[in-house]
Coordinates of C-alpha atoms and ligand atoms in Angstrom, one line a residue:
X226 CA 11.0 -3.9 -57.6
X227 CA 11.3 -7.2 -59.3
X228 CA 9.4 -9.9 -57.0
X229 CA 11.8 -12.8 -57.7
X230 CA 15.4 -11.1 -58.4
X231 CA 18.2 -13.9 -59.2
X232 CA 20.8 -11.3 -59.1
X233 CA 23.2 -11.6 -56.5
X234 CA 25.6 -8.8 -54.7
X235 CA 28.8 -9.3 -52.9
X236 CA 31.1 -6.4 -51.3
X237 CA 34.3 -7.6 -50.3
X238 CA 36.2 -5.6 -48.2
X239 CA 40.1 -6.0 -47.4
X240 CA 40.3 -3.9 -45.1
X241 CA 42.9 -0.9 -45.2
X242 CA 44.4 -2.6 -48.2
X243 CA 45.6 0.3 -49.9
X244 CA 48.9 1.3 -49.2
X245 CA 52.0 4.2 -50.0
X246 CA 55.5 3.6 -51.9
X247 CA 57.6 1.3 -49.6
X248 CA 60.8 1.8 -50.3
X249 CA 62.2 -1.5 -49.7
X250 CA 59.8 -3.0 -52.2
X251 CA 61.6 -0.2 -54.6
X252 CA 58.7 2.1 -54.7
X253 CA 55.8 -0.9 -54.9
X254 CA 52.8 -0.9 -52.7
X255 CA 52.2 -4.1 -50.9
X256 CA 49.3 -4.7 -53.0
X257 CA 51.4 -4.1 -56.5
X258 CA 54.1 -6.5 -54.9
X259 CA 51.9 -9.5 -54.0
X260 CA 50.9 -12.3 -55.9
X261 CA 47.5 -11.7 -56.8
X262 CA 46.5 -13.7 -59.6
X263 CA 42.3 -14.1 -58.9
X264 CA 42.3 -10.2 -58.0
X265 CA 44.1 -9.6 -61.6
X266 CA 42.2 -11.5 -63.4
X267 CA 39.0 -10.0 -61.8
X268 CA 40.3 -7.0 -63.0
X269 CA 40.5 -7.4 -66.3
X270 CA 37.2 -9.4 -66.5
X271 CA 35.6 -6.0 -65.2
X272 CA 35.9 -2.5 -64.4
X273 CA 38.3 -0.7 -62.1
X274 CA 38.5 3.2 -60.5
X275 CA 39.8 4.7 -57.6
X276 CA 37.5 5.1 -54.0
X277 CA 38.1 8.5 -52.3
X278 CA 36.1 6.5 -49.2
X279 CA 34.7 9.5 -47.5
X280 CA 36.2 12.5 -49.0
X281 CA 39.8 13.3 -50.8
X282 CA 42.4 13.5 -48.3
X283 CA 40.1 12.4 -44.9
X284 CA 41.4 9.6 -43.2
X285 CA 38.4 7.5 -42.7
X286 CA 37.8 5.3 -39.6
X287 CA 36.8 1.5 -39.8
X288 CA 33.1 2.6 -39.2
X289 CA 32.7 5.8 -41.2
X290 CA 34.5 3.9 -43.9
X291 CA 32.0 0.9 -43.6
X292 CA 28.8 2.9 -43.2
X293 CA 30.4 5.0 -46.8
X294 CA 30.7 1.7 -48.4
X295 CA 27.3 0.5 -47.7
X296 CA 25.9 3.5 -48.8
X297 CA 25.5 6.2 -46.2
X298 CA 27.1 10.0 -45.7
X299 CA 29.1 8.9 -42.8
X300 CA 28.7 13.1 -41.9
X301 CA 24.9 12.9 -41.6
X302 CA 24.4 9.7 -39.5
X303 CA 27.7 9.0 -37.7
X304 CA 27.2 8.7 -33.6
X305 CA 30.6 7.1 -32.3
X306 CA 32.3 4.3 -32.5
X307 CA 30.8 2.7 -29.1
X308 CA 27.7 2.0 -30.3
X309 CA 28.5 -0.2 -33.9
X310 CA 31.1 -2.1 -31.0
X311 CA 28.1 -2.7 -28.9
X312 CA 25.8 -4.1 -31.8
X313 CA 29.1 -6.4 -32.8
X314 CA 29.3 -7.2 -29.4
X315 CA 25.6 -8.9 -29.4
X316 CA 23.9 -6.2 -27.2
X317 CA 20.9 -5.2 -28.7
X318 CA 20.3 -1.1 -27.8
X319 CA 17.4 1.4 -27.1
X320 CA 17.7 4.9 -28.7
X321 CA 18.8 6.5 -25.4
X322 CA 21.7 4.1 -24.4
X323 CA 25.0 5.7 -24.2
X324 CA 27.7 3.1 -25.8
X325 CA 31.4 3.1 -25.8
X326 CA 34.4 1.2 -26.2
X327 CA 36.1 -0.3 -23.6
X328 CA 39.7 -1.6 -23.2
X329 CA 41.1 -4.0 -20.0
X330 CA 43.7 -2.5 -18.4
X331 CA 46.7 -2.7 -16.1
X332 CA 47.0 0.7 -13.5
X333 CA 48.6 1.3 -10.5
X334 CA 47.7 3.6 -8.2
X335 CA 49.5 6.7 -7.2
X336 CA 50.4 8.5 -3.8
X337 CA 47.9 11.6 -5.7
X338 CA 45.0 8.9 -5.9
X339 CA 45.8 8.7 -9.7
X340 CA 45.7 5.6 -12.1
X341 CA 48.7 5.4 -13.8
X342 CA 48.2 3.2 -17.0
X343 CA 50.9 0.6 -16.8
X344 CA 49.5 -2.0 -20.0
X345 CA 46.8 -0.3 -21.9
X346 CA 45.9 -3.8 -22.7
X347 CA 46.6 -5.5 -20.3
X348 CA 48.9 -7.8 -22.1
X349 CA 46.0 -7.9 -24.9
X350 CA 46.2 -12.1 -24.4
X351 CA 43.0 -11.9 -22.1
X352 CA 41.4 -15.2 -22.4
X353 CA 39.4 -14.3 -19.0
X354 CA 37.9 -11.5 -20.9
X355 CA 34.5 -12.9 -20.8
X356 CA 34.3 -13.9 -16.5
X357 CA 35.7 -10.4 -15.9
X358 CA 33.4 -8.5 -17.8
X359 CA 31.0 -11.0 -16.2
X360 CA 32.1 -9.9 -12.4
X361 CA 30.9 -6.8 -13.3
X362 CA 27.8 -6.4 -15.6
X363 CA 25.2 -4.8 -13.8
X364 CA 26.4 -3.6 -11.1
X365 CA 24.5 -1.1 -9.1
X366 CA 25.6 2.0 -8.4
X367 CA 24.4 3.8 -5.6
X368 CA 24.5 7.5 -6.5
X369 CA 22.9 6.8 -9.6
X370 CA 20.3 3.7 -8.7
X371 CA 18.2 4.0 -11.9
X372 CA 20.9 3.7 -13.8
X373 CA 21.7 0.1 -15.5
X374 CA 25.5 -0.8 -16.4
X375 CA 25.9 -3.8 -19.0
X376 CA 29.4 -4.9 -20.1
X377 CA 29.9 -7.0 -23.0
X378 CA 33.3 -8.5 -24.0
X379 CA 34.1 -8.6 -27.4
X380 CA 37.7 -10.1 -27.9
X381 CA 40.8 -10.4 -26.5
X382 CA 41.2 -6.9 -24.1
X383 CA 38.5 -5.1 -26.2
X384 CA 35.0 -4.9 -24.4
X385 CA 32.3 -2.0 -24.6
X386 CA 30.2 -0.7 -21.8
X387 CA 26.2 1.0 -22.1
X388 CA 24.9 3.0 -20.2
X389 CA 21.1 2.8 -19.5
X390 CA 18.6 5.3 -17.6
X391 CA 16.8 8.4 -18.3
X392 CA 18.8 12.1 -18.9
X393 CA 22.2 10.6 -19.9
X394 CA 23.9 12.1 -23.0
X395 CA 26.9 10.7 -25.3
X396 CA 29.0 14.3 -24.7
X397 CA 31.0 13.2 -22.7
X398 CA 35.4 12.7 -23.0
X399 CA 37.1 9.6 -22.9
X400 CA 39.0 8.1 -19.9
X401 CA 41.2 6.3 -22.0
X402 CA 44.8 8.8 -22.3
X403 CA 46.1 6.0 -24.8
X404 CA 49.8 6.2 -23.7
X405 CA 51.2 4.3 -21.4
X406 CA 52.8 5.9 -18.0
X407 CA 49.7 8.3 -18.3
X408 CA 47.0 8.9 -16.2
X409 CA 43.7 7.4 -16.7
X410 CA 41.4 10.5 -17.5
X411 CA 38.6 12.2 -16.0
X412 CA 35.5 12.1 -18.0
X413 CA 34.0 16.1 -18.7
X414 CA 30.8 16.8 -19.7
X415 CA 31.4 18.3 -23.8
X416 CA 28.2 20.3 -23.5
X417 CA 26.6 22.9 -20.9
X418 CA 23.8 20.4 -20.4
X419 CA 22.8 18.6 -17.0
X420 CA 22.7 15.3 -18.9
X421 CA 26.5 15.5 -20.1
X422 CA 27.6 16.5 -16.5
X423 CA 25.1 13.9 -14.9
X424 CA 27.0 11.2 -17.4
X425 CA 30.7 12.5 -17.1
X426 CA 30.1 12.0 -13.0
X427 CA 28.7 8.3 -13.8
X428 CA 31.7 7.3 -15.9
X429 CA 33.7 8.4 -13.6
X430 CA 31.9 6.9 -10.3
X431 CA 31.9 3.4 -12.3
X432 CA 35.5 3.7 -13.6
X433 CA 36.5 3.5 -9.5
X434 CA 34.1 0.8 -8.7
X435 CA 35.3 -1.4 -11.8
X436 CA 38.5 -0.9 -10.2
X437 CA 37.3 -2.1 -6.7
X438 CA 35.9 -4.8 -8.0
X439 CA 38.5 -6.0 -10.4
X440 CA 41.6 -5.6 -8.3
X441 CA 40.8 -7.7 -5.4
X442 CA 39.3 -10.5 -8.0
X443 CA 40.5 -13.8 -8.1
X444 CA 41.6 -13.7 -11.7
X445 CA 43.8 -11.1 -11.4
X446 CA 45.1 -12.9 -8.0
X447 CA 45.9 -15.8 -10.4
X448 CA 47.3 -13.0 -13.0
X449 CA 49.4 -11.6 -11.2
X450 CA 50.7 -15.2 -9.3
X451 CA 51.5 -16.2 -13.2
X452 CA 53.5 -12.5 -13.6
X453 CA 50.7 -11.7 -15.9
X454 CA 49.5 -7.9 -16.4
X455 CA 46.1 -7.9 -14.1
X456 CA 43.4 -6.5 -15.8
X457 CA 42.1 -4.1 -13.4
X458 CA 40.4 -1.3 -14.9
X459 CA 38.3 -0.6 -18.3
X460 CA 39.5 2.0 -20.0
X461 CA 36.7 3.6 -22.0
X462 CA 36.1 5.7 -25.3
X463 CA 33.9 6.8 -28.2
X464 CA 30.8 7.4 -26.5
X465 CA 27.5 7.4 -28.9
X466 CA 23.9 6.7 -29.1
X467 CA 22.5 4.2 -31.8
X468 CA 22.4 6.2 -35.2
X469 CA 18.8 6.0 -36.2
X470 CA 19.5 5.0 -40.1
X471 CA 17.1 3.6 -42.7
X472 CA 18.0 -0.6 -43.3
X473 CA 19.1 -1.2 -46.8
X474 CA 16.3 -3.4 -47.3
X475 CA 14.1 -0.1 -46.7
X476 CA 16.4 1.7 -49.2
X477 CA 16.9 -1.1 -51.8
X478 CA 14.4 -3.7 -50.7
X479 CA 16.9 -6.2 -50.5
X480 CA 17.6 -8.7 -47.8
X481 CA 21.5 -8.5 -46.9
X482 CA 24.0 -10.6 -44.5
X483 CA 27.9 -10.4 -43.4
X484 CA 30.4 -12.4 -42.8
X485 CA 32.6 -11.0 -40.4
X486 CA 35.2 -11.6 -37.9
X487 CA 35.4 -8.5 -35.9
X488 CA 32.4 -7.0 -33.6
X489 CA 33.1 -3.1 -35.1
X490 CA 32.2 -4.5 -38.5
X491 CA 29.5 -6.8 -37.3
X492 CA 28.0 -3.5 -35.9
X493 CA 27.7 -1.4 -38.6
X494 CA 26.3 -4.4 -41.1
X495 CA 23.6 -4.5 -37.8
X496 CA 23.3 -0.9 -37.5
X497 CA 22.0 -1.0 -41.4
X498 CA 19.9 -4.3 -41.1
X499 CA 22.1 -6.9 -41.9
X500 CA 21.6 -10.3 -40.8
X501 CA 25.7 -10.6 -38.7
X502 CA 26.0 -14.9 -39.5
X503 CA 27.9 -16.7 -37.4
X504 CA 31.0 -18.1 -39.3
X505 CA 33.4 -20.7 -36.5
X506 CA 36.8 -19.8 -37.6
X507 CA 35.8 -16.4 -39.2
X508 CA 38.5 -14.3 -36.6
X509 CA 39.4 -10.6 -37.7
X510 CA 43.3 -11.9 -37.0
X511 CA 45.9 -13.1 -39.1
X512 CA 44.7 -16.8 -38.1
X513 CA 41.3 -16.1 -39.8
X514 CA 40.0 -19.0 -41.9
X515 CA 39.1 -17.9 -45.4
X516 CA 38.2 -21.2 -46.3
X517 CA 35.3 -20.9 -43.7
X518 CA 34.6 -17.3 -44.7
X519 CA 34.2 -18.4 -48.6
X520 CA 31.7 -21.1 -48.0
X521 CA 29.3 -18.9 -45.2
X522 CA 29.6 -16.3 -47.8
X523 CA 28.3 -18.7 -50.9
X524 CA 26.0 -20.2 -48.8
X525 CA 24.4 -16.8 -47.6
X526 CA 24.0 -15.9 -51.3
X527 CA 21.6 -18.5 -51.8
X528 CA 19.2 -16.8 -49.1
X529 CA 20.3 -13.4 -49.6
X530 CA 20.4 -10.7 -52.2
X531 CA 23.4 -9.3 -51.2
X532 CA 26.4 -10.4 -48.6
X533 CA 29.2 -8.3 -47.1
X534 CA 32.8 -10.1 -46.8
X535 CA 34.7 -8.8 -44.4
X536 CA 38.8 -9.1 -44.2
X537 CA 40.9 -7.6 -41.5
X538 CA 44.3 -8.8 -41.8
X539 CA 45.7 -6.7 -44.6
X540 CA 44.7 -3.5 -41.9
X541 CA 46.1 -5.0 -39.0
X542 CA 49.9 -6.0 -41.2
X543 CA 49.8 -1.9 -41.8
X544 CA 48.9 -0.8 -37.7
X545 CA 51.7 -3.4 -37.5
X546 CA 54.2 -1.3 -39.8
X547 CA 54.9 -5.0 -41.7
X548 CA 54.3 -4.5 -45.2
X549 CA 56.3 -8.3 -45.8
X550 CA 53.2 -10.2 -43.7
X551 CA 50.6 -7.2 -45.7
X552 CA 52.0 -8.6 -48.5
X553 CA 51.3 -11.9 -47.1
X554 CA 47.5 -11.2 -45.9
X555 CA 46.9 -9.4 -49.6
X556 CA 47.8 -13.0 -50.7
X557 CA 45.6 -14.8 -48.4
X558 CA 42.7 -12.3 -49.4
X559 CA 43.4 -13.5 -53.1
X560 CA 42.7 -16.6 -52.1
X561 CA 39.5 -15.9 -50.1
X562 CA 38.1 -14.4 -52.9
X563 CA 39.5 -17.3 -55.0
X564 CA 37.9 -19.8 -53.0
X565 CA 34.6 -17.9 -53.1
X566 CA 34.4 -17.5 -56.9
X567 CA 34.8 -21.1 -57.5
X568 CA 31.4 -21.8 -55.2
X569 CA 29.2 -18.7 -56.5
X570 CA 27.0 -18.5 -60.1
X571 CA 28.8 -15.9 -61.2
X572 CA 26.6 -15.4 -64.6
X573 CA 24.2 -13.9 -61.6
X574 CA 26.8 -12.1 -59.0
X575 CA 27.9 -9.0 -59.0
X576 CA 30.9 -8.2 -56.9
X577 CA 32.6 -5.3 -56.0
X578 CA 36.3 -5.5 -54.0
X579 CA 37.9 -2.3 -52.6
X580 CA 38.8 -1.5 -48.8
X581 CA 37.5 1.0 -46.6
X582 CA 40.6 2.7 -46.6
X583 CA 44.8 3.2 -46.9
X584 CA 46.7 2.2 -44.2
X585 CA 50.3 2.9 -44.3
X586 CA 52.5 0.3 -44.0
X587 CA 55.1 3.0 -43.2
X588 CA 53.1 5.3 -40.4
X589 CA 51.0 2.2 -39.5
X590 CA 48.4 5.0 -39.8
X591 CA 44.8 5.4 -41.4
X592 CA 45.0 7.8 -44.5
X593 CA 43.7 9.7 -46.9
X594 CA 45.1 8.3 -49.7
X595 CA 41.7 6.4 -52.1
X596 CA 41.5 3.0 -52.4
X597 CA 41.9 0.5 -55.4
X598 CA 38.3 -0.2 -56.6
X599 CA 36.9 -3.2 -58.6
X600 CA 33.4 -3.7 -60.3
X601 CA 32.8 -7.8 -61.9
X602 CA 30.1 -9.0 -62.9
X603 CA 27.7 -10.2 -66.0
X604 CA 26.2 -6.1 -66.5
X605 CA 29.8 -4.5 -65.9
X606 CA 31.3 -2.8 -68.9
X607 CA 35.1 -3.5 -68.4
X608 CA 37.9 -1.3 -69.1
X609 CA 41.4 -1.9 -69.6
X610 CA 43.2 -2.5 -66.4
X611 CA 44.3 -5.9 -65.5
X612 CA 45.5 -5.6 -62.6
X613 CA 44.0 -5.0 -58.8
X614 CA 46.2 -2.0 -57.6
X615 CA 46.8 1.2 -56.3
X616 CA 48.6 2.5 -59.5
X617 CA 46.7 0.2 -61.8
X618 CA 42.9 1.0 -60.7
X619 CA 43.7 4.9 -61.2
X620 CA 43.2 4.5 -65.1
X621 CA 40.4 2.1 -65.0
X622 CA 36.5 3.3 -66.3
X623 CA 35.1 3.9 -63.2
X624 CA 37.1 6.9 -62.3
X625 CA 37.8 8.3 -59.0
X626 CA 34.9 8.0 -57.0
X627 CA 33.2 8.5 -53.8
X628 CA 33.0 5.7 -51.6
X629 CA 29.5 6.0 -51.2
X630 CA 28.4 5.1 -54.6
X631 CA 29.6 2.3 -54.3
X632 CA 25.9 0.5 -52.9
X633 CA 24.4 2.4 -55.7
X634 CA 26.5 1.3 -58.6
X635 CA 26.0 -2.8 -57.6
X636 CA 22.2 -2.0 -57.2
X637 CA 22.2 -0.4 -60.4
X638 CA 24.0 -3.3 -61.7
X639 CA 21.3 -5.5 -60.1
X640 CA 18.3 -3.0 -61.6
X641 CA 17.6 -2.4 -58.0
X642 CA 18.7 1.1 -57.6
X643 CA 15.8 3.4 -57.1
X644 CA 15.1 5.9 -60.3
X645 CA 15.1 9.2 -59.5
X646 CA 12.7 11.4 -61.7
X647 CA 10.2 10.3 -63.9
Ligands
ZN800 ZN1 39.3 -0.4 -41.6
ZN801 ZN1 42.8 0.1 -39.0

């Protein structure tokens, strides 16, 4: 391993920015009908393919396609969303905390004792997010008084919830039905084991007591004055444990950082070592300022060997079934990369720009449909693509390609990919 490496990596991720056919872009993807002139001309300074993320035809997740990306077989090392959303979140975890996602809610309850989910979201505008999850970190639960419960809130409805104590296990269902006029869900154990059915009970026993405790709060007395949804419940999914996964600084011996908006992303870059920075501005929404983004990301470079970019727009444009603002956020991700070019050395960077997955403009779905894939940099051989698309990156010199040789191929560009035999 070279002692004093001036190579630099950078992964930029747009995230679900490949697309399908839209029809009333007369066949173009979003990405082949933006303006994209940085992305082009990217392309044809290097080398293009097409990333099957996980597999051909699987769907990927945000976190299985992240973990792929950065290197990992999302099959051997994969433990649940919950826990990546905890890292994000800022809570640091011990091997045997249970993790999950977690959602403020609006219920009601029924004559049959039920919660019947009114707003799974509970509007999703929560901006007392932080003072409710507050009002009811670490409570104590009296069945279960070795038991610690921490809740973290992340943004807007979104918070995550870990369990701590001896004998708890991640097999365990989700309470969250995710329809609305449904009933919120009994946890059940998913094994035979006392641990699974000693943790379906607790979920349960501290779904009803976040209810107490919520309904009768003041903020949801001054929610519901305003004819605002009251958050009253938390919802919860994705149960995991912290995957125990070797830091790509043990793999590569490099030092790595992201700049990210969202906590799921921040997770997994913590989950494999990654310094998460803190970027003011840096949102995973529409609003999210690139400008920001470009300058934490060439500043990091100076201190690290390799930094993850993270852009979440272009996904969310697709969930939203809006492939006029995707083509919008594609534009605005030309320009964060843009913007970021013009501040890097890039005689010395290396950067590769794909997404960790299609998402269909048209479904508003994840999909198994590869990505666009681009490799830039001063040890790329480049083909002869020139433009950054679905259509386009299919007959580029990298092939179609698993998304987890990705990490490999820029540490190989950076002569810091491990040789394997002699
Ligand atoms: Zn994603
Ligand atoms: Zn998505």
């Amino acid at each position: 391993m070279p002692a004093q490496n001036p190579e630099k990596a950078i992964l930029i991720i747009g995230d679900g920015i490949g697309d399908r056919p839209i029809s009333s872009l007369k066949g173009k993807t979003p990405l082949e009908a933006a303006k994209k002139p940085t992305l082009d001309t990217l392309a044809a300074k290097g080398a293009t393919g097409l990333l099957h993320v996980l597999s051909p035809g699987i769907p990927p997740g945000s976190d299985t396609g992240h973990l792929s990306l950065f290197g990992y077989d999302a099959r051997d090392c994969y433990t649940g969303r919950g826990p990546f959303e905890a890292l994000g979140a800022g809570l640091d975890l011990e091997p045997t905390d249970i993790a999950f996602r977690g959602n403020f809610a609006t219920v009601r309850l029924t004559k049959d004792e039920n919660f019947e989910v009114i707003d799974r979201r509970a509007g999703r505008n929560l901006p007392e997010g932080a003072e409710l999850a507050k009002l009811i970190n670490g409570i104590k639960v009296p069945r279960f008084p070795k038991v610690k419960v921490i809740i973290g809130h992340t943004v807007e409805h979104r918070c995550v919830l870990v369990l701590r104590g001896k004998g708890l296990s991640s097999a365990v269902s989700d309470t969250d039905p995710h329809g609305h006029g449904d009933s919120v869900l009994a946890s059940t154990p998913m094994d035979e084991s006392p641990e699974a059915k000693k943790t379906a009970d607790l979920v349960n026993t501290v779904t009803r007591e976040f209810h107490r405790l919520l309904k009768d709060s003041p903020i949801n007395a001054k929610r519901k004055k305003a004819g605002l949804p009251e958050a009253n419940i938390v919802l919860l999914r994705g149960a995991g444990v912290l995957p125990v996964i070797p830091s790509l600084k043990d793999i590569y011996g490099i030092s790595t950082a992201c700049v990210a908006g969202g906590a799921l992303y921040k997770g997994v870059a913590r989950s494999v070592g990654m310094e998460v920075l803190d970027v003011p501005g840096a949102t995973a929404s529409y609003d999210t300022d690139v400008e920001a983004k470009a300058k934490a990301t060439a500043k990091a470079l100076k201190t690290h060997d390799y930094v993850f970019l993270h852009f979440k727009p272009t996904d969310s444009a697709s969930h939203d079934k809006d492939p006029m603002k995707k083509i919008a956020m594609v534009e605005k991700f030309d320009h964060l990369v843009k913007t970021l070019i013009g501040l890097i050395d890039m005689d010395h960077t290396h950067i590769a720009i794909t997404g960790d997955h299609t998402t269909a403009s048209t479904n508003g779905k994840h999909t198994g449909d590869p990505v666009p894939l681009l490799l830039v940099g001063p040890t790329i051989r480049s083909d002869d693509v020139s433009e950054f698309s679905e259509r386009a990156c299919a007959e580029g010199g990298l092939g179609h390609i698993l998304g987890m040789a990705v990490m490999p191929m820029l540490m190989s560009a950076l002569d810091r990919s491990p040789m394997f035999g002699a």
